[in-house]
Amino acid sequence: MRKLIVAGNWKMNTSVAEGVELAKKVSAYAQQKNLPAGKQIVIAPPFTHLAPVAGVIDANKVILAAQDCAATKNGAYTGEVSASMLKGLGVKAVILGHSERRQYFKENSEILLKKIKLALEEGLDVIFCVGETKDQREAGANLYFNVIKAQLVDTVFTLTKEEFAKIVIAYEPVWAIGTGLTATPEQAQEIHEFIRKEVAANFGAQVAEDTTILYGGSCKPSNAAEIFAKKDVDGGLIGGAALKAEDFGKIIDAR
Ligand code: PGA
Protein backbone atom coordinates (compact mmCIF):
# COMPACT_ATOMS: atom_id res chain seq x y z
CA MET A 1 0.00 0.00 0.00
CA ARG A 2 1.20 3.50 -0.80
CA LYS A 3 2.42 5.38 2.28
CA LEU A 4 1.79 9.04 3.00
CA ILE A 5 4.92 10.63 4.37
CA VAL A 6 5.88 14.02 5.70
CA ALA A 7 9.65 14.11 6.15
CA GLY A 8 11.74 16.88 7.68
CA ASN A 9 15.22 17.42 6.31
CA TRP A 10 16.99 19.57 8.86
CA LYS A 11 20.11 19.96 6.70
CA MET A 12 23.07 21.51 8.60
CA ASN A 13 20.91 23.34 11.13
CA THR A 14 20.36 23.37 14.90
CA SER A 15 22.76 22.68 17.76
CA VAL A 16 22.48 19.22 19.31
CA ALA A 17 20.47 20.69 22.20
CA GLU A 18 18.12 22.53 19.83
CA GLY A 19 17.73 19.41 17.70
CA VAL A 20 16.82 17.29 20.71
CA GLU A 21 14.18 19.84 21.73
CA LEU A 22 12.75 19.95 18.21
CA ALA A 23 12.66 16.15 18.02
CA LYS A 24 10.88 15.95 21.38
CA LYS A 25 8.22 18.36 20.14
CA VAL A 26 7.70 16.46 16.88
CA SER A 27 7.47 13.18 18.80
CA ALA A 28 4.96 14.61 21.30
CA TYR A 29 2.91 15.93 18.38
CA ALA A 30 2.96 12.53 16.68
CA GLN A 31 1.90 10.78 19.90
CA GLN A 32 -0.99 13.12 20.43
CA LYS A 33 -2.19 12.83 16.81
CA ASN A 34 -2.62 9.07 16.60
CA LEU A 35 -1.91 8.99 12.87
CA PRO A 36 -3.68 6.47 10.66
CA ALA A 37 -1.73 3.40 9.54
CA GLY A 38 0.22 4.22 6.42
CA LYS A 39 0.86 7.84 7.36
CA GLN A 40 4.41 8.41 8.53
CA ILE A 41 6.42 11.21 10.05
CA VAL A 42 10.14 11.19 9.31
CA ILE A 43 12.86 13.46 10.66
CA ALA A 44 16.39 13.68 9.28
CA PRO A 45 18.68 15.52 11.70
CA PRO A 46 22.44 15.97 11.13
CA PHE A 47 24.66 12.93 11.89
CA THR A 48 25.81 14.37 15.22
CA HIS A 49 22.23 14.58 16.45
CA LEU A 50 21.08 11.09 15.53
CA ALA A 51 22.03 9.25 18.74
CA PRO A 52 20.61 11.81 21.18
CA VAL A 53 17.50 12.27 19.03
CA ALA A 54 17.00 8.49 18.89
CA GLY A 55 16.93 8.56 22.68
CA VAL A 56 14.05 11.04 22.94
CA ILE A 57 11.63 10.15 20.14
CA ASP A 58 8.89 7.54 20.17
CA ALA A 59 10.24 5.26 17.45
CA ASN A 60 6.75 3.87 16.84
CA LYS A 61 5.54 7.33 15.84
CA VAL A 62 8.54 9.07 14.29
CA ILE A 63 10.97 7.49 11.83
CA LEU A 64 14.56 8.56 12.24
CA ALA A 65 16.43 9.18 8.98
CA ALA A 66 19.92 10.32 8.05
CA GLN A 67 20.69 12.89 5.37
CA ASP A 68 23.37 10.84 3.65
CA CYS A 69 25.57 7.75 3.99
CA ALA A 70 28.92 6.66 2.62
CA ALA A 71 29.33 5.00 -0.79
CA THR A 72 31.64 2.41 0.76
CA LYS A 73 31.01 -0.21 3.39
CA ASN A 74 33.82 0.63 5.85
CA GLY A 75 37.53 1.33 6.01
CA ALA A 76 39.91 4.23 5.47
CA TYR A 77 37.47 6.94 4.39
CA THR A 78 38.10 9.81 6.76
CA GLY A 79 34.99 11.71 7.73
CA GLU A 80 32.51 9.27 6.23
CA VAL A 81 29.60 7.59 8.01
CA SER A 82 28.48 4.16 6.78
CA ALA A 83 24.98 2.80 6.39
CA SER A 84 25.71 0.12 9.00
CA MET A 85 26.82 2.74 11.54
CA LEU A 86 23.52 4.55 10.99
CA LYS A 87 21.58 1.34 11.35
CA GLY A 88 23.27 0.74 14.69
CA LEU A 89 21.94 4.07 15.98
CA GLY A 90 18.31 3.23 15.29
CA VAL A 91 18.18 5.04 11.96
CA LYS A 92 15.52 3.54 9.68
CA ALA A 93 15.92 5.53 6.47
CA VAL A 94 18.35 7.71 4.56
CA ILE A 95 17.91 10.61 2.16
CA LEU A 96 20.08 10.12 -0.94
CA GLY A 97 20.56 12.16 -4.08
CA HIS A 98 19.57 15.48 -2.58
CA SER A 99 20.41 18.26 -5.03
CA GLU A 100 22.72 19.88 -2.48
CA ARG A 101 24.75 16.66 -2.38
CA ARG A 102 24.72 16.47 -6.18
CA GLN A 103 25.68 20.12 -6.60
CA TYR A 104 28.16 20.82 -3.78
CA PHE A 105 29.64 17.36 -3.31
CA LYS A 106 29.57 16.23 -6.93
CA GLU A 107 27.48 13.14 -6.27
CA ASN A 108 26.49 11.51 -9.54
CA SER A 109 24.31 8.53 -10.36
CA GLU A 110 27.23 6.08 -10.08
CA ILE A 111 28.05 7.19 -6.53
CA LEU A 112 24.39 7.37 -5.59
CA LEU A 113 23.69 3.84 -6.75
CA LYS A 114 26.51 2.56 -4.51
CA LYS A 115 24.99 4.44 -1.57
CA ILE A 116 21.51 3.15 -2.35
CA LYS A 117 22.71 -0.46 -2.47
CA LEU A 118 24.62 -0.20 0.81
CA ALA A 119 21.65 1.43 2.52
CA LEU A 120 19.32 -1.30 1.26
CA GLU A 121 21.75 -4.02 2.37
CA GLU A 122 21.46 -2.62 5.88
CA GLY A 123 17.68 -2.68 5.65
CA LEU A 124 17.35 1.10 5.52
CA ASP A 125 14.59 2.70 3.46
CA VAL A 126 15.79 5.28 0.95
CA ILE A 127 14.25 8.65 0.15
CA PHE A 128 15.74 9.26 -3.27
CA CYS A 129 15.63 12.83 -4.59
CA VAL A 130 15.36 13.85 -8.21
CA GLY A 131 14.72 17.22 -9.82
CA GLU A 132 15.72 19.66 -12.50
CA THR A 133 17.63 22.93 -12.18
CA LYS A 134 16.24 26.33 -13.15
CA ASP A 135 18.07 26.28 -16.50
CA GLN A 136 16.74 22.81 -17.27
CA ARG A 137 13.20 23.87 -16.36
CA GLU A 138 13.45 26.92 -18.58
CA ALA A 139 14.77 24.84 -21.49
CA GLY A 140 11.32 23.24 -21.72
CA ALA A 141 9.41 20.10 -20.88
CA ASN A 142 11.34 17.78 -23.19
CA LEU A 143 14.52 18.50 -21.34
CA TYR A 144 13.29 18.45 -17.77
CA PHE A 145 11.35 15.23 -18.23
CA ASN A 146 14.49 13.65 -19.66
CA VAL A 147 16.65 14.91 -16.79
CA ILE A 148 14.35 13.34 -14.23
CA LYS A 149 14.01 10.13 -16.20
CA ALA A 150 17.80 9.78 -16.47
CA GLN A 151 18.20 10.34 -12.72
CA LEU A 152 15.86 7.37 -12.17
CA VAL A 153 17.04 5.11 -14.99
CA ASP A 154 20.67 5.28 -13.89
CA THR A 155 19.91 4.50 -10.24
CA VAL A 156 16.72 3.13 -8.71
CA PHE A 157 15.42 1.64 -11.97
CA THR A 158 18.40 -0.74 -11.98
CA LEU A 159 17.16 -2.30 -8.72
CA THR A 160 15.04 -5.41 -8.44
CA LYS A 161 11.32 -5.03 -7.73
CA GLU A 162 11.92 -6.15 -4.13
CA GLU A 163 14.66 -3.57 -3.66
CA PHE A 164 12.62 -0.83 -5.29
CA ALA A 165 9.83 -1.45 -2.76
CA LYS A 166 12.11 0.19 -0.17
CA ILE A 167 12.49 3.38 -2.22
CA VAL A 168 10.51 6.56 -1.71
CA ILE A 169 10.99 9.10 -4.48
CA ALA A 170 11.13 12.81 -3.70
CA TYR A 171 10.61 15.24 -6.56
CA GLU A 172 12.52 18.35 -5.62
CA PRO A 173 12.83 20.96 -8.34
CA VAL A 174 16.20 22.58 -7.60
CA TRP A 175 14.82 26.03 -8.42
CA ALA A 176 12.29 25.66 -5.60
CA ILE A 177 14.62 24.51 -2.82
CA GLY A 178 15.20 27.14 -0.17
CA THR A 179 14.26 29.85 -2.66
CA GLY A 180 10.71 30.61 -1.55
CA LEU A 181 9.60 29.68 -5.10
CA THR A 182 7.31 26.68 -4.93
CA ALA A 183 6.22 24.55 -7.83
CA THR A 184 2.52 25.09 -8.46
CA PRO A 185 0.35 22.11 -7.55
CA GLU A 186 -0.08 21.53 -11.32
CA GLN A 187 3.68 21.58 -11.93
CA ALA A 188 4.21 19.12 -9.10
CA GLN A 189 1.40 16.84 -10.31
CA GLU A 190 2.75 16.86 -13.87
CA ILE A 191 6.12 15.50 -12.73
CA HIS A 192 4.72 13.13 -10.13
CA GLU A 193 2.42 11.59 -12.73
CA PHE A 194 5.35 11.28 -15.12
CA ILE A 195 7.48 9.58 -12.45
CA ARG A 196 4.67 7.15 -11.61
CA LYS A 197 4.25 6.28 -15.30
CA GLU A 198 7.97 5.63 -15.61
CA VAL A 199 7.86 3.41 -12.50
CA ALA A 200 4.95 1.53 -14.10
CA ALA A 201 6.86 1.08 -17.35
CA ASN A 202 9.79 -0.36 -15.40
CA PHE A 203 8.27 -2.34 -12.59
CA GLY A 204 4.60 -2.68 -13.49
CA ALA A 205 1.36 -0.95 -12.57
CA GLN A 206 1.07 -2.39 -9.07
CA VAL A 207 4.54 -1.23 -8.02
CA ALA A 208 3.80 2.22 -9.44
CA GLU A 209 0.54 2.35 -7.50
CA ASP A 210 2.39 1.46 -4.29
CA THR A 211 5.26 3.93 -4.77
CA THR A 212 5.32 6.96 -2.50
CA ILE A 213 6.31 10.15 -4.32
CA LEU A 214 6.99 13.22 -2.20
CA TYR A 215 7.21 16.84 -3.24
CA GLY A 216 9.96 19.06 -1.84
CA GLY A 217 10.92 22.69 -2.37
CA SER A 218 9.71 25.62 -0.25
CA CYS A 219 6.79 23.61 1.04
CA LYS A 220 5.21 25.39 4.01
CA PRO A 221 1.96 25.48 6.00
CA SER A 222 0.43 27.98 3.57
CA ASN A 223 0.93 25.88 0.42
CA ALA A 224 1.21 22.27 1.61
CA ALA A 225 -2.49 21.39 1.48
CA GLU A 226 -3.00 22.37 -2.17
CA ILE A 227 0.13 20.55 -3.31
CA PHE A 228 -0.63 17.45 -1.23
CA ALA A 229 -4.17 17.39 -2.62
CA LYS A 230 -2.88 16.39 -6.05
CA LYS A 231 -3.48 12.74 -6.78
CA ASP A 232 0.11 11.67 -7.35
CA VAL A 233 1.60 13.69 -4.47
CA ASP A 234 1.97 11.46 -1.42
CA GLY A 235 3.41 13.97 1.04
CA GLY A 236 6.46 16.16 1.26
CA LEU A 237 10.15 16.47 2.00
CA ILE A 238 10.39 19.64 4.02
CA GLY A 239 13.51 21.72 4.62
CA GLY A 240 13.22 25.15 6.24
CA ALA A 241 9.68 24.66 7.55
CA ALA A 242 10.71 21.44 9.35
CA LEU A 243 12.87 23.46 11.74
CA LYS A 244 9.84 24.83 13.57
CA ALA A 245 7.77 22.12 15.25
CA GLU A 246 4.60 24.13 14.86
CA ASP A 247 5.02 24.64 11.10
CA PHE A 248 6.05 21.04 10.61
CA GLY A 249 2.94 19.96 12.52
CA LYS A 250 0.73 22.07 10.28
CA ILE A 251 2.30 20.48 7.21
CA ILE A 252 1.72 17.01 8.68
CA ASP A 253 -1.92 17.96 9.17
CA ALA A 254 -2.16 19.18 5.58
CA ARG A 255 -2.02 15.61 4.24
P1 PGA B 1 13.13 23.70 1.52
O1 PGA B 1 14.04 22.41 1.29
O2 PGA B 1 11.81 23.18 2.04
O3 PGA B 1 13.86 24.52 2.53
O4 PGA B 1 12.99 24.35 0.19
C1 PGA B 1 13.51 21.22 0.83
C2 PGA B 1 14.60 20.19 0.69
O5 PGA B 1 15.70 20.54 0.25
O6 PGA B 1 14.40 19.00 1.00
CSV table of C-alpha atoms and ligand atoms in Angstrom, one decimal:
chain,number,residue,atom,x,y,z
A,1,MET,CA,0.0,0.0,0.0
A,2,ARG,CA,1.2,3.5,-0.8
A,3,LYS,CA,2.4,5.4,2.3
A,4,LEU,CA,1.8,9.0,3.0
A,5,ILE,CA,4.9,10.6,4.4
A,6,VAL,CA,5.9,14.0,5.7
A,7,ALA,CA,9.6,14.1,6.2
A,8,GLY,CA,11.7,16.9,7.7
A,9,ASN,CA,15.2,17.4,6.3
A,10,TRP,CA,17.0,19.6,8.9
A,11,LYS,CA,20.1,20.0,6.7
A,12,MET,CA,23.1,21.5,8.6
A,13,ASN,CA,20.9,23.3,11.1
A,14,THR,CA,20.4,23.4,14.9
A,15,SER,CA,22.8,22.7,17.8
A,16,VAL,CA,22.5,19.2,19.3
A,17,ALA,CA,20.5,20.7,22.2
A,18,GLU,CA,18.1,22.5,19.8
A,19,GLY,CA,17.7,19.4,17.7
A,20,VAL,CA,16.8,17.3,20.7
A,21,GLU,CA,14.2,19.8,21.7
A,22,LEU,CA,12.8,20.0,18.2
A,23,ALA,CA,12.7,16.1,18.0
A,24,LYS,CA,10.9,15.9,21.4
A,25,LYS,CA,8.2,18.4,20.1
A,26,VAL,CA,7.7,16.5,16.9
A,27,SER,CA,7.5,13.2,18.8
A,28,ALA,CA,5.0,14.6,21.3
A,29,TYR,CA,2.9,15.9,18.4
A,30,ALA,CA,3.0,12.5,16.7
A,31,GLN,CA,1.9,10.8,19.9
A,32,GLN,CA,-1.0,13.1,20.4
A,33,LYS,CA,-2.2,12.8,16.8
A,34,ASN,CA,-2.6,9.1,16.6
A,35,LEU,CA,-1.9,9.0,12.9
A,36,PRO,CA,-3.7,6.5,10.7
A,37,ALA,CA,-1.7,3.4,9.5
A,38,GLY,CA,0.2,4.2,6.4
A,39,LYS,CA,0.9,7.8,7.4
A,40,GLN,CA,4.4,8.4,8.5
A,41,ILE,CA,6.4,11.2,10.1
A,42,VAL,CA,10.1,11.2,9.3
A,43,ILE,CA,12.9,13.5,10.7
A,44,ALA,CA,16.4,13.7,9.3
A,45,PRO,CA,18.7,15.5,11.7
A,46,PRO,CA,22.4,16.0,11.1
A,47,PHE,CA,24.7,12.9,11.9
A,48,THR,CA,25.8,14.4,15.2
A,49,HIS,CA,22.2,14.6,16.5
A,50,LEU,CA,21.1,11.1,15.5
A,51,ALA,CA,22.0,9.3,18.7
A,52,PRO,CA,20.6,11.8,21.2
A,53,VAL,CA,17.5,12.3,19.0
A,54,ALA,CA,17.0,8.5,18.9
A,55,GLY,CA,16.9,8.6,22.7
A,56,VAL,CA,14.0,11.0,22.9
A,57,ILE,CA,11.6,10.2,20.1
A,58,ASP,CA,8.9,7.5,20.2
A,59,ALA,CA,10.2,5.3,17.4
A,60,ASN,CA,6.8,3.9,16.8
A,61,LYS,CA,5.5,7.3,15.8
A,62,VAL,CA,8.5,9.1,14.3
A,63,ILE,CA,11.0,7.5,11.8
A,64,LEU,CA,14.6,8.6,12.2
A,65,ALA,CA,16.4,9.2,9.0
A,66,ALA,CA,19.9,10.3,8.1
A,67,GLN,CA,20.7,12.9,5.4
A,68,ASP,CA,23.4,10.8,3.6
A,69,CYS,CA,25.6,7.7,4.0
A,70,ALA,CA,28.9,6.7,2.6
A,71,ALA,CA,29.3,5.0,-0.8
A,72,THR,CA,31.6,2.4,0.8
A,73,LYS,CA,31.0,-0.2,3.4
A,74,ASN,CA,33.8,0.6,5.8
A,75,GLY,CA,37.5,1.3,6.0
A,76,ALA,CA,39.9,4.2,5.5
A,77,TYR,CA,37.5,6.9,4.4
A,78,THR,CA,38.1,9.8,6.8
A,79,GLY,CA,35.0,11.7,7.7
A,80,GLU,CA,32.5,9.3,6.2
A,81,VAL,CA,29.6,7.6,8.0
A,82,SER,CA,28.5,4.2,6.8
A,83,ALA,CA,25.0,2.8,6.4
A,84,SER,CA,25.7,0.1,9.0
A,85,MET,CA,26.8,2.7,11.5
A,86,LEU,CA,23.5,4.5,11.0
A,87,LYS,CA,21.6,1.3,11.3
A,88,GLY,CA,23.3,0.7,14.7
A,89,LEU,CA,21.9,4.1,16.0
A,90,GLY,CA,18.3,3.2,15.3
A,91,VAL,CA,18.2,5.0,12.0
A,92,LYS,CA,15.5,3.5,9.7
A,93,ALA,CA,15.9,5.5,6.5
A,94,VAL,CA,18.4,7.7,4.6
A,95,ILE,CA,17.9,10.6,2.2
A,96,LEU,CA,20.1,10.1,-0.9
A,97,GLY,CA,20.6,12.2,-4.1
A,98,HIS,CA,19.6,15.5,-2.6
A,99,SER,CA,20.4,18.3,-5.0
A,100,GLU,CA,22.7,19.9,-2.5
A,101,ARG,CA,24.8,16.7,-2.4
A,102,ARG,CA,24.7,16.5,-6.2
A,103,GLN,CA,25.7,20.1,-6.6
A,104,TYR,CA,28.2,20.8,-3.8
A,105,PHE,CA,29.6,17.4,-3.3
A,106,LYS,CA,29.6,16.2,-6.9
A,107,GLU,CA,27.5,13.1,-6.3
A,108,ASN,CA,26.5,11.5,-9.5
A,109,SER,CA,24.3,8.5,-10.4
A,110,GLU,CA,27.2,6.1,-10.1
A,111,ILE,CA,28.1,7.2,-6.5
A,112,LEU,CA,24.4,7.4,-5.6
A,113,LEU,CA,23.7,3.8,-6.8
A,114,LYS,CA,26.5,2.6,-4.5
A,115,LYS,CA,25.0,4.4,-1.6
A,116,ILE,CA,21.5,3.2,-2.4
A,117,LYS,CA,22.7,-0.5,-2.5
A,118,LEU,CA,24.6,-0.2,0.8
A,119,ALA,CA,21.6,1.4,2.5
A,120,LEU,CA,19.3,-1.3,1.3
A,121,GLU,CA,21.8,-4.0,2.4
A,122,GLU,CA,21.5,-2.6,5.9
A,123,GLY,CA,17.7,-2.7,5.7
A,124,LEU,CA,17.3,1.1,5.5
A,125,ASP,CA,14.6,2.7,3.5
A,126,VAL,CA,15.8,5.3,0.9
A,127,ILE,CA,14.2,8.6,0.2
A,128,PHE,CA,15.7,9.3,-3.3
A,129,CYS,CA,15.6,12.8,-4.6
A,130,VAL,CA,15.4,13.8,-8.2
A,131,GLY,CA,14.7,17.2,-9.8
A,132,GLU,CA,15.7,19.7,-12.5
A,133,THR,CA,17.6,22.9,-12.2
A,134,LYS,CA,16.2,26.3,-13.1
A,135,ASP,CA,18.1,26.3,-16.5
A,136,GLN,CA,16.7,22.8,-17.3
A,137,ARG,CA,13.2,23.9,-16.4
A,138,GLU,CA,13.5,26.9,-18.6
A,139,ALA,CA,14.8,24.8,-21.5
A,140,GLY,CA,11.3,23.2,-21.7
A,141,ALA,CA,9.4,20.1,-20.9
A,142,ASN,CA,11.3,17.8,-23.2
A,143,LEU,CA,14.5,18.5,-21.3
A,144,TYR,CA,13.3,18.4,-17.8
A,145,PHE,CA,11.3,15.2,-18.2
A,146,ASN,CA,14.5,13.6,-19.7
A,147,VAL,CA,16.6,14.9,-16.8
A,148,ILE,CA,14.4,13.3,-14.2
A,149,LYS,CA,14.0,10.1,-16.2
A,150,ALA,CA,17.8,9.8,-16.5
A,151,GLN,CA,18.2,10.3,-12.7
A,152,LEU,CA,15.9,7.4,-12.2
A,153,VAL,CA,17.0,5.1,-15.0
A,154,ASP,CA,20.7,5.3,-13.9
A,155,THR,CA,19.9,4.5,-10.2
A,156,VAL,CA,16.7,3.1,-8.7
A,157,PHE,CA,15.4,1.6,-12.0
A,158,THR,CA,18.4,-0.7,-12.0
A,159,LEU,CA,17.2,-2.3,-8.7
A,160,THR,CA,15.0,-5.4,-8.4
A,161,LYS,CA,11.3,-5.0,-7.7
A,162,GLU,CA,11.9,-6.1,-4.1
A,163,GLU,CA,14.7,-3.6,-3.7
A,164,PHE,CA,12.6,-0.8,-5.3
A,165,ALA,CA,9.8,-1.5,-2.8
A,166,LYS,CA,12.1,0.2,-0.2
A,167,ILE,CA,12.5,3.4,-2.2
A,168,VAL,CA,10.5,6.6,-1.7
A,169,ILE,CA,11.0,9.1,-4.5
A,170,ALA,CA,11.1,12.8,-3.7
A,171,TYR,CA,10.6,15.2,-6.6
A,172,GLU,CA,12.5,18.4,-5.6
A,173,PRO,CA,12.8,21.0,-8.3
A,174,VAL,CA,16.2,22.6,-7.6
A,175,TRP,CA,14.8,26.0,-8.4
A,176,ALA,CA,12.3,25.7,-5.6
A,177,ILE,CA,14.6,24.5,-2.8
A,178,GLY,CA,15.2,27.1,-0.2
A,179,THR,CA,14.3,29.9,-2.7
A,180,GLY,CA,10.7,30.6,-1.6
A,181,LEU,CA,9.6,29.7,-5.1
A,182,THR,CA,7.3,26.7,-4.9
A,183,ALA,CA,6.2,24.5,-7.8
A,184,THR,CA,2.5,25.1,-8.5
A,185,PRO,CA,0.3,22.1,-7.6
A,186,GLU,CA,-0.1,21.5,-11.3
A,187,GLN,CA,3.7,21.6,-11.9
A,188,ALA,CA,4.2,19.1,-9.1
A,189,GLN,CA,1.4,16.8,-10.3
A,190,GLU,CA,2.8,16.9,-13.9
A,191,ILE,CA,6.1,15.5,-12.7
A,192,HIS,CA,4.7,13.1,-10.1
A,193,GLU,CA,2.4,11.6,-12.7
A,194,PHE,CA,5.3,11.3,-15.1
A,195,ILE,CA,7.5,9.6,-12.5
A,196,ARG,CA,4.7,7.2,-11.6
A,197,LYS,CA,4.3,6.3,-15.3
A,198,GLU,CA,8.0,5.6,-15.6
A,199,VAL,CA,7.9,3.4,-12.5
A,200,ALA,CA,4.9,1.5,-14.1
A,201,ALA,CA,6.9,1.1,-17.4
A,202,ASN,CA,9.8,-0.4,-15.4
A,203,PHE,CA,8.3,-2.3,-12.6
A,204,GLY,CA,4.6,-2.7,-13.5
A,205,ALA,CA,1.4,-0.9,-12.6
A,206,GLN,CA,1.1,-2.4,-9.1
A,207,VAL,CA,4.5,-1.2,-8.0
A,208,ALA,CA,3.8,2.2,-9.4
A,209,GLU,CA,0.5,2.3,-7.5
A,210,ASP,CA,2.4,1.5,-4.3
A,211,THR,CA,5.3,3.9,-4.8
A,212,THR,CA,5.3,7.0,-2.5
A,213,ILE,CA,6.3,10.1,-4.3
A,214,LEU,CA,7.0,13.2,-2.2
A,215,TYR,CA,7.2,16.8,-3.2
A,216,GLY,CA,10.0,19.1,-1.8
A,217,GLY,CA,10.9,22.7,-2.4
A,218,SER,CA,9.7,25.6,-0.3
A,219,CYS,CA,6.8,23.6,1.0
A,220,LYS,CA,5.2,25.4,4.0
A,221,PRO,CA,2.0,25.5,6.0
A,222,SER,CA,0.4,28.0,3.6
A,223,ASN,CA,0.9,25.9,0.4
A,224,ALA,CA,1.2,22.3,1.6
A,225,ALA,CA,-2.5,21.4,1.5
A,226,GLU,CA,-3.0,22.4,-2.2
A,227,ILE,CA,0.1,20.5,-3.3
A,228,PHE,CA,-0.6,17.4,-1.2
A,229,ALA,CA,-4.2,17.4,-2.6
A,230,LYS,CA,-2.9,16.4,-6.0
A,231,LYS,CA,-3.5,12.7,-6.8
A,232,ASP,CA,0.1,11.7,-7.4
A,233,VAL,CA,1.6,13.7,-4.5
A,234,ASP,CA,2.0,11.5,-1.4
A,235,GLY,CA,3.4,14.0,1.0
A,236,GLY,CA,6.5,16.2,1.3
A,237,LEU,CA,10.1,16.5,2.0
A,238,ILE,CA,10.4,19.6,4.0
A,239,GLY,CA,13.5,21.7,4.6
A,240,GLY,CA,13.2,25.2,6.2
A,241,ALA,CA,9.7,24.7,7.6
A,242,ALA,CA,10.7,21.4,9.3
A,243,LEU,CA,12.9,23.5,11.7
A,244,LYS,CA,9.8,24.8,13.6
A,245,ALA,CA,7.8,22.1,15.2
A,246,GLU,CA,4.6,24.1,14.9
A,247,ASP,CA,5.0,24.6,11.1
A,248,PHE,CA,6.1,21.0,10.6
A,249,GLY,CA,2.9,20.0,12.5
A,250,LYS,CA,0.7,22.1,10.3
A,251,ILE,CA,2.3,20.5,7.2
A,252,ILE,CA,1.7,17.0,8.7
A,253,ASP,CA,-1.9,18.0,9.2
A,254,ALA,CA,-2.2,19.2,5.6
A,255,ARG,CA,-2.0,15.6,4.2
B,1,PGA,P1,13.1,23.7,1.5
B,1,PGA,O1,14.0,22.4,1.3
B,1,PGA,O2,11.8,23.2,2.0
B,1,PGA,O3,13.9,24.5,2.5
B,1,PGA,O4,13.0,24.4,0.2
B,1,PGA,C1,13.5,21.2,0.8
B,1,PGA,C2,14.6,20.2,0.7
B,1,PGA,O5,15.7,20.5,0.3
B,1,PGA,O6,14.4,19.0,1.0
